Coordinates of C-alpha atoms in Angstrom, one line a residue:
X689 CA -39.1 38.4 -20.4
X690 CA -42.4 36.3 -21.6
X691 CA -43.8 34.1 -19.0
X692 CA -42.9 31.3 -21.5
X693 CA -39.3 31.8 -21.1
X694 CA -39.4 32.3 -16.9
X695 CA -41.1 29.0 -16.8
X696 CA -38.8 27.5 -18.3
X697 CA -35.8 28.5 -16.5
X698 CA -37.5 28.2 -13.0
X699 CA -36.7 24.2 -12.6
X700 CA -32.9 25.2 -13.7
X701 CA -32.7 27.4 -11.1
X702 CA -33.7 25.2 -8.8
X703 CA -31.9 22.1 -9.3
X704 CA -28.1 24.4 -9.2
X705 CA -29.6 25.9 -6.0
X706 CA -29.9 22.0 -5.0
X707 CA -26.5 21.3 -6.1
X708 CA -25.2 24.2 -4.2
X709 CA -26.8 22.8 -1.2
X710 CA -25.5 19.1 -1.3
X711 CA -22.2 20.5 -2.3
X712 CA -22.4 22.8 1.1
X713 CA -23.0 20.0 3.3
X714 CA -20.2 17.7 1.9
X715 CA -17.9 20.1 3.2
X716 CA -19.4 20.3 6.2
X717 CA -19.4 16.8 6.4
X718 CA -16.0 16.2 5.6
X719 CA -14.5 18.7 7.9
X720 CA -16.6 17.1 10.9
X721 CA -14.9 14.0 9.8
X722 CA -11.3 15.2 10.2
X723 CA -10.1 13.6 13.7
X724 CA -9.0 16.4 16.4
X725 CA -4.7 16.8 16.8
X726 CA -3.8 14.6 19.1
X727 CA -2.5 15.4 22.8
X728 CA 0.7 14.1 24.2
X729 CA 1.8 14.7 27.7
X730 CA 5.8 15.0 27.3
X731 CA 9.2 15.2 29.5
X732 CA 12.3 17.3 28.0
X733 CA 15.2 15.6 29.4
X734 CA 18.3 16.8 31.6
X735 CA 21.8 15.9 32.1
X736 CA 22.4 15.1 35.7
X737 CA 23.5 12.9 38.3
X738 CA 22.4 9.8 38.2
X739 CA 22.9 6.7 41.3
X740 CA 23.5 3.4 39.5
X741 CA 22.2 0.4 41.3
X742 CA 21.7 -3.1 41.1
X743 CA 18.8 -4.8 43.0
X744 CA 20.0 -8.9 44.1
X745 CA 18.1 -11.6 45.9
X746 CA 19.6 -13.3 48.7
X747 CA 19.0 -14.2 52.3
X748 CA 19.8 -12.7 56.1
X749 CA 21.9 -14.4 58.2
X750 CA 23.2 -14.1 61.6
X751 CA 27.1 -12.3 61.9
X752 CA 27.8 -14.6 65.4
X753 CA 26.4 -17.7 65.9
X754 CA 27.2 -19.9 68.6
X755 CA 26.3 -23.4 69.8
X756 CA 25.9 -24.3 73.1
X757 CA 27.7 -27.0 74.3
X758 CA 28.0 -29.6 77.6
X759 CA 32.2 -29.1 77.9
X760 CA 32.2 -32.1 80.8
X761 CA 30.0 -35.2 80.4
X762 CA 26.8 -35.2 82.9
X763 CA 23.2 -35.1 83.6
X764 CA 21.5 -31.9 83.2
X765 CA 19.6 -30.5 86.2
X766 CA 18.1 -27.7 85.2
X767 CA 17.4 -25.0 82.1
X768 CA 17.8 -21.4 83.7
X769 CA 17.5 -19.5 80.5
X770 CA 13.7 -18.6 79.3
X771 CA 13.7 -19.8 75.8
X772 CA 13.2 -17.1 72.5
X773 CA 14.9 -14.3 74.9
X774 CA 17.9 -12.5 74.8
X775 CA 21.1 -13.2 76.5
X776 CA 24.3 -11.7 77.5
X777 CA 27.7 -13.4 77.3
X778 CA 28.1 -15.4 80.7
X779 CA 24.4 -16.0 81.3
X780 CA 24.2 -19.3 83.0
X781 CA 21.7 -21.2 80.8
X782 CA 21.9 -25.0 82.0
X783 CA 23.2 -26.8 85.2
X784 CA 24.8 -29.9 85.2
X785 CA 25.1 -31.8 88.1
X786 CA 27.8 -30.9 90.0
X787 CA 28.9 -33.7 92.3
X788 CA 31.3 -36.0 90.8
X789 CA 33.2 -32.9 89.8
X790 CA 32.6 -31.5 93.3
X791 CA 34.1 -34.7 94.1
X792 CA 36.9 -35.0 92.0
X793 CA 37.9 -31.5 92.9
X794 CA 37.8 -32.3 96.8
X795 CA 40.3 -35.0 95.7
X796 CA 42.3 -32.8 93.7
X797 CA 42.8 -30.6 96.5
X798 CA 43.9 -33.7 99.1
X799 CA 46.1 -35.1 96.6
X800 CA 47.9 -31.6 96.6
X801 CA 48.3 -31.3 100.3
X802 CA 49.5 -34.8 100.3
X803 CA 52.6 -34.0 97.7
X804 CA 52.8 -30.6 99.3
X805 CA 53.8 -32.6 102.8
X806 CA 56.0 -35.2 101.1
X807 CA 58.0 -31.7 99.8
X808 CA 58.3 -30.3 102.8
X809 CA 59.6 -33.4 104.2
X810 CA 61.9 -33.8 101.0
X811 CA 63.1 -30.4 101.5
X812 CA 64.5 -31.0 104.8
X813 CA 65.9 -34.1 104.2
X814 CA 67.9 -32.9 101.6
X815 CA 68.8 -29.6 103.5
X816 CA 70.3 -32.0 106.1
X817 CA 72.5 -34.2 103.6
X818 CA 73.8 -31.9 102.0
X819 CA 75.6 -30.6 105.4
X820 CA 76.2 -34.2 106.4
X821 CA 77.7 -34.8 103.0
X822 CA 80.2 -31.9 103.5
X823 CA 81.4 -33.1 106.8
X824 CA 81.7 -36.3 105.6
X825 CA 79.1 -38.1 107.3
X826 CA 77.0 -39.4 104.8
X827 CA 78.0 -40.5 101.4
X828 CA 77.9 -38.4 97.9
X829 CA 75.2 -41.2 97.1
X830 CA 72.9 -40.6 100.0
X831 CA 73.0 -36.7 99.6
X832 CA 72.1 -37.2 95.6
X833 CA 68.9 -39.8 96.4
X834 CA 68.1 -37.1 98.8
X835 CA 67.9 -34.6 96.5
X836 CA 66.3 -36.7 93.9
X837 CA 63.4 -37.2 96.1
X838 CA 63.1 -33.5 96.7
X839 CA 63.0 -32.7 93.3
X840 CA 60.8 -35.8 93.0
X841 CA 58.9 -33.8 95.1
X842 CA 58.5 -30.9 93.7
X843 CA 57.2 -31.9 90.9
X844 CA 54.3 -34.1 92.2
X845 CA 53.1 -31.1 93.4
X846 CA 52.7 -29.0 90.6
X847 CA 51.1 -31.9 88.5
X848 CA 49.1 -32.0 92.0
X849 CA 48.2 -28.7 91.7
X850 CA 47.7 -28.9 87.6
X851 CA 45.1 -31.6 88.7
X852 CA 43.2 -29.2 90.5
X853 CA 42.9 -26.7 88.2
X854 CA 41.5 -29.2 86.0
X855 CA 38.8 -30.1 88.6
X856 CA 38.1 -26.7 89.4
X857 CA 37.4 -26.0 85.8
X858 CA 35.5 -28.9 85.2
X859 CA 33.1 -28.0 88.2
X860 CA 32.8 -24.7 86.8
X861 CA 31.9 -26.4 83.3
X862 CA 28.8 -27.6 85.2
X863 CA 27.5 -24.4 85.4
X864 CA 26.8 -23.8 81.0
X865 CA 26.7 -20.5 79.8
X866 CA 26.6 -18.3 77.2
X867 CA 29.2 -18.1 75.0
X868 CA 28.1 -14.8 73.1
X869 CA 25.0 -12.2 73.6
X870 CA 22.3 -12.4 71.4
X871 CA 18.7 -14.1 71.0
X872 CA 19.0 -18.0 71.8
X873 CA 16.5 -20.2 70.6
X874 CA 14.8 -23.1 71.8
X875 CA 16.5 -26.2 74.3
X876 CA 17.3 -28.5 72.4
X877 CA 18.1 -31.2 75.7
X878 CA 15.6 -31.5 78.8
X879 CA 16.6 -32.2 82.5
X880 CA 17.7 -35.2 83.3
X881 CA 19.4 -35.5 79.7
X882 CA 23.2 -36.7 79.7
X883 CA 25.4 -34.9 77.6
X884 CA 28.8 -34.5 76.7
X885 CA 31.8 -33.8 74.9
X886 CA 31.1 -35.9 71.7
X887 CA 27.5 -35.1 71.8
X888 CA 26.3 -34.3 67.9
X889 CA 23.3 -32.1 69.1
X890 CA 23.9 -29.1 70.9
X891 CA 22.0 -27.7 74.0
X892 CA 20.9 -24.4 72.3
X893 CA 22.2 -22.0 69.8
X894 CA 22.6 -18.3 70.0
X895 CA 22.4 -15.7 67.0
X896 CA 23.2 -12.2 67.5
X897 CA 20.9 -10.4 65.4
X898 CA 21.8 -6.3 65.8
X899 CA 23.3 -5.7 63.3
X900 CA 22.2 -8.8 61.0
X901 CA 23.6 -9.6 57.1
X902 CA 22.3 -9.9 53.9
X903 CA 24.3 -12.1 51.7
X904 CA 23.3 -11.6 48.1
X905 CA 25.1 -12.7 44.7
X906 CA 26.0 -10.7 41.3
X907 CA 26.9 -12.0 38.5
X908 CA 31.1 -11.6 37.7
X909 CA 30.0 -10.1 34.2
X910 CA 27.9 -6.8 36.2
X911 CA 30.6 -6.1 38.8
X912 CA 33.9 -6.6 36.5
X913 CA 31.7 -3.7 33.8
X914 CA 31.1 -1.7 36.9
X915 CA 34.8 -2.2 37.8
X916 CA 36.0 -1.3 34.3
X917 CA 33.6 1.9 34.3
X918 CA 34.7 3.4 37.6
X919 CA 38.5 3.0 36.5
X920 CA 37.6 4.7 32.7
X921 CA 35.9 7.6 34.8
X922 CA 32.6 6.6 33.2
X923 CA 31.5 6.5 36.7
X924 CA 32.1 7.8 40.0
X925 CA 32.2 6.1 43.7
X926 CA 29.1 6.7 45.3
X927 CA 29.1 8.8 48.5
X928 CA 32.4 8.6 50.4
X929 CA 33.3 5.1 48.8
X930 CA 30.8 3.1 50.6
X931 CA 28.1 1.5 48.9
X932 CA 24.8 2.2 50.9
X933 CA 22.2 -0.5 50.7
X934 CA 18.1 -0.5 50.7
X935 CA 16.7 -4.2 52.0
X936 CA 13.3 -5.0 50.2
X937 CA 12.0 -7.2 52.4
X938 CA 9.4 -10.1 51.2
X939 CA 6.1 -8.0 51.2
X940 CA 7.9 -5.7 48.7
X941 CA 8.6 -2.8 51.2
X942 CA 11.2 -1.0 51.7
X943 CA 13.1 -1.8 55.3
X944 CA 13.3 2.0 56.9
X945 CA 16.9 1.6 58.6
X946 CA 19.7 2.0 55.8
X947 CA 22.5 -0.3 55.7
X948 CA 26.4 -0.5 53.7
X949 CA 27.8 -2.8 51.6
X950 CA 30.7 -4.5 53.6
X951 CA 32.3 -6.4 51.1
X952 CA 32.7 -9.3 48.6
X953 CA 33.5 -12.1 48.2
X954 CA 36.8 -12.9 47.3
X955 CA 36.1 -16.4 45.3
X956 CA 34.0 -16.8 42.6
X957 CA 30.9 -19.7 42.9
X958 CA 32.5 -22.3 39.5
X959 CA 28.8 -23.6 39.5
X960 CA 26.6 -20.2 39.0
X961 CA 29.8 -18.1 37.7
X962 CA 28.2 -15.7 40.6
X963 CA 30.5 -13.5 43.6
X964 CA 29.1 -12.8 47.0
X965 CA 28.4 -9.7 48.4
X966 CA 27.9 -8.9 52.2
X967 CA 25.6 -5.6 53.2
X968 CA 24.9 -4.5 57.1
X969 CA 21.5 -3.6 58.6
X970 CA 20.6 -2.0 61.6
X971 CA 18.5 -4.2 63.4
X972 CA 17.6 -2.4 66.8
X973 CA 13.7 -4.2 66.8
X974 CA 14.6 -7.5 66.0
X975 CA 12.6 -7.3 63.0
X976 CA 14.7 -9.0 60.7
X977 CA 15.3 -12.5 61.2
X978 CA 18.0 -15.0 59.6
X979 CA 16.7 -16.8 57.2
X980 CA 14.9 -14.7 55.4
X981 CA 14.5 -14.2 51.8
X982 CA 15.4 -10.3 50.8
X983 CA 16.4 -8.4 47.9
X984 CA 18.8 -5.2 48.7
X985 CA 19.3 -2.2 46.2
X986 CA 23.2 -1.8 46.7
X987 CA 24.2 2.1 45.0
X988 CA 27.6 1.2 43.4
X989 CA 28.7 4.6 42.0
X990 CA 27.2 7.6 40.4
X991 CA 26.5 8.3 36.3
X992 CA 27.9 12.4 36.6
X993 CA 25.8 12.7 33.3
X994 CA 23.3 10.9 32.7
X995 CA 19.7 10.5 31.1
X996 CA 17.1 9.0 32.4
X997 CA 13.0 8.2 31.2
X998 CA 9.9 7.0 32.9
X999 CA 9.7 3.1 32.6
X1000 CA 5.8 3.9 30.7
X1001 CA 7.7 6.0 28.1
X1002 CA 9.3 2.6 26.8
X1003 CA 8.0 0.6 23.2
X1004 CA 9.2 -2.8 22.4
X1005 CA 9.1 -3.9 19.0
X1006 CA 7.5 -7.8 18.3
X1007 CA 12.0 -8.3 18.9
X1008 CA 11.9 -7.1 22.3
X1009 CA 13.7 -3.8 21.1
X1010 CA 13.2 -0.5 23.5
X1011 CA 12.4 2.6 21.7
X1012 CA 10.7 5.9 22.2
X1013 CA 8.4 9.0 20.5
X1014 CA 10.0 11.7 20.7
X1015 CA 8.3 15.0 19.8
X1016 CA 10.7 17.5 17.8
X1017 CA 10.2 21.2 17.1
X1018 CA 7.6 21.3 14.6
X1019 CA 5.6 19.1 17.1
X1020 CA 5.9 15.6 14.5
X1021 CA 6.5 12.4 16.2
X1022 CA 9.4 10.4 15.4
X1023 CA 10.7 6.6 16.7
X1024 CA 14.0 6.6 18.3
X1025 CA 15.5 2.8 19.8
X1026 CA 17.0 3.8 22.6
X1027 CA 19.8 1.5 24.5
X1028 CA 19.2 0.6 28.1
X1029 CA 20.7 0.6 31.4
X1030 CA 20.0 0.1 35.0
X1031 CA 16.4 0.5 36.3
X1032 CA 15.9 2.7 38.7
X1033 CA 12.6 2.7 41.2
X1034 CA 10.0 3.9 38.3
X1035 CA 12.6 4.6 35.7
X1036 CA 15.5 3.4 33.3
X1037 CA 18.4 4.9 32.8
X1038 CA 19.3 5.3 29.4
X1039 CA 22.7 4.6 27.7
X1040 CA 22.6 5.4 24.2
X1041 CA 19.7 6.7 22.2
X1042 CA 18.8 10.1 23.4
X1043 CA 20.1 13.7 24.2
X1044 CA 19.7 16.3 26.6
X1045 CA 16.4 19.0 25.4
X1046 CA 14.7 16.2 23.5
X1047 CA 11.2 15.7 24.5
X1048 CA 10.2 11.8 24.8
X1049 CA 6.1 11.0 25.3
X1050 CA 5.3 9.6 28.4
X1051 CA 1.5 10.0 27.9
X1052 CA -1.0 9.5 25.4
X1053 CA 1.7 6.4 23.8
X1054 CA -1.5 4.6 22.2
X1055 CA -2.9 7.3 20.0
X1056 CA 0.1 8.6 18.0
X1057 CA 2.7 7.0 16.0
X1058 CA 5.7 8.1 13.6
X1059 CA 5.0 11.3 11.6
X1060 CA 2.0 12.2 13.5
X1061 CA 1.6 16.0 13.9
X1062 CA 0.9 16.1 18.0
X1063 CA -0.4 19.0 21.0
X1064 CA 1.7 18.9 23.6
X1065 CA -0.5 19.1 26.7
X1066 CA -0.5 23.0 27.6
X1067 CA -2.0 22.0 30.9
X1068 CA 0.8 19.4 31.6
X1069 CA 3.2 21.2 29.9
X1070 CA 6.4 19.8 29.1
X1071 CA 8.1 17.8 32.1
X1072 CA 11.9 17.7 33.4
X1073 CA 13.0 15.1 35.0
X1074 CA 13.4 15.1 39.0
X1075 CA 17.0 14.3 39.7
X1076 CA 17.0 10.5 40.6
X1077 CA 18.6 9.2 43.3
X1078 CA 17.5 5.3 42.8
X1079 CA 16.0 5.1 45.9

């Protein structure tokens, strides 16, 4: 070839070699560009029993109360009981003065030996008439006075002796004490306070506390669709029928002693439109005290089949509606709005919306959406659920 001719061509050559080369790294480029698959962490759900319950507010309250009160009218002498301590039924807790019932019961008693004498004499009397009266030696109207007086008598003394048993009691209602056992609180009268029947303000009041209540309300709307499921077979009683209850106390924990629904109400409130339902704790420590603001987890029955997803695997639209990504077969995400149930602990319950094998997301929410091609996290792997017992 003359050297003419390779001259030429030598700039040719070189600009397609350049060409080649740009052309090269565009590719390269554009595959570096091209985001990684994203990963997904994922749970495959299960059919399987499922505990429905209800968390309600309310408040503890004592099942016995009593207030202590002065039953005769007198000056108090003494407090006996140590106040914020526990008491047993017949404790003596205050001491009137005893005197004027002393008093009046020394009377009572002389008052019956009086009548007692005037029957004994009444007796005879009319013992004697009535042989005189046969032999004709005293009138038929002599022998009837006579008799008249005994019965007279007679019955003096067993108002005599009705008085003395009033006195007696009355002396013994000196002596206060405890109507019921439990914790009493502080006096609410000092010494040398007069009390008395009609006294408005009590001398102290007593709460058992072991066991202690929890009186919470539901709406009629929840229990009557709870009602309506259990009779369709929907749902099953929990347990042997008895509705077991979890307190949350005010710090958000969990009170360690179980308790049992006891009942409810059988009136509904016309204000709120709300029933009342009573649960029983275990109270051994004193722990709980009346009063007090709780919220108890009652378990009303048992979903026999049921599906349930981690509260983090839930999507609301800008309506509020729930939905989920579910991951299919080909590993593609799709958006499924799911219907929602109870919560339970960390996790709804779900009603309508989903089937058991499907695969919902329950990590990695933020970086996929509809028709994204998605890993499943091979070091995760796909989760089942744990069975749920809404504790």
């Amino acid at each position: 070839m003359p050297i003419i001719l390779i001259h030429r061509l030598r700039p040719v050559a070189l600009v397609a070699l350049l060409a080649l080369s740009v052309a090269g790294c565009n590719d390269t480029e554009e595959q570096d560009a091209k985001p990684p698959v994203p990963q997904v962490r994922v749970e495959t759900l299960q059919l399987q029993p499922l505990a429905i319950s209800t968390e309600l507010s309310g408040r503890l309250l004592a099942p016995r109360t009593a207030e202590v009160r002065a039953r005769v009218a007198g000056v108090v002498l003494k407090r006996v009981y140590r106040e914020g301590s526990d008491v047993k039924q017949g404790d003596v807790l205050f001491l009137i003065d005893p005197a004027p019932f002393k008093a009046d019961h020394d009377s009572a008693r002389a008052t019956l030996a009086k009548a007692q004498a005037n029957l004994y004499q009444a007796r005879l009397q009319e013992q004697r008439y009535r042989e005189l009266v046969d032999d004709k030696a005293v009138s038929r109207q002599e022998y009837d006075n006579a008799r008249a007086a005994f019965l007279q008598a007679d019955a003096e003394v067993a108002a005599a002796k009705a008085a003395l048993e009033r006195a007696r009691l009355n002396l013994g209602y000196a002596t206060v004490t405890a109507p019921i056992s439990g914790r009493i609180g502080r006096a609410l009268v000092t010494e040398g306070a007069l009390v008395g029947q009609n006294e408005t303000t009590p001398l102290a009041t007593i709460q058992q506390l072991d066991p202690i209540h929890a009186d919470v309300t539901q709406s009629t709307r929840e229990l009557n669709t709870l009602r309506r499921a259990l009779r369709a077979g929907e749902l099953q009683q929990a347990g042997n029928g008895e509705a077991s209850a979890t307190l949350i106390q005010d710090d958000g924990s969990a009170y360690p002693l179980p308790g049992k629904l006891l009942f409810s109400d059988i009136s509904v409130d016309p204000s709120t439109n709300q029933i009342t339902l009573r649960s029983e704790f275990p109270n051994p420590d004193l722990d709980l005290l009346p009063g007090s603001y709780v919220r108890v987890r009652l378990e009303q029955a048992v979903q026999p089949k049921g599906i349930s997803v981690p509260q983090r695997a839930i999507l609301r639209d800008s309506a509020g509606v729930p939905k989920v990504l579910v991951v299919d077969a080909q590993a593609r995400i799709s958006e499924r709005q799911v219907v929602l149930g109870n919560a339970q602990s960390d996790r709804w319950i779900v009603s309508e919306g989903l089937a058991a094998g499907e695969r919902v997301v329950i990590e990695g929410l933020q970086h996929v959406k509809a028709g994204d091609q998605v890993q499943v996290d091979t070091a995760q792997g796909s989760q089942p659920i744990a069975q749920h017992n809404g504790q």
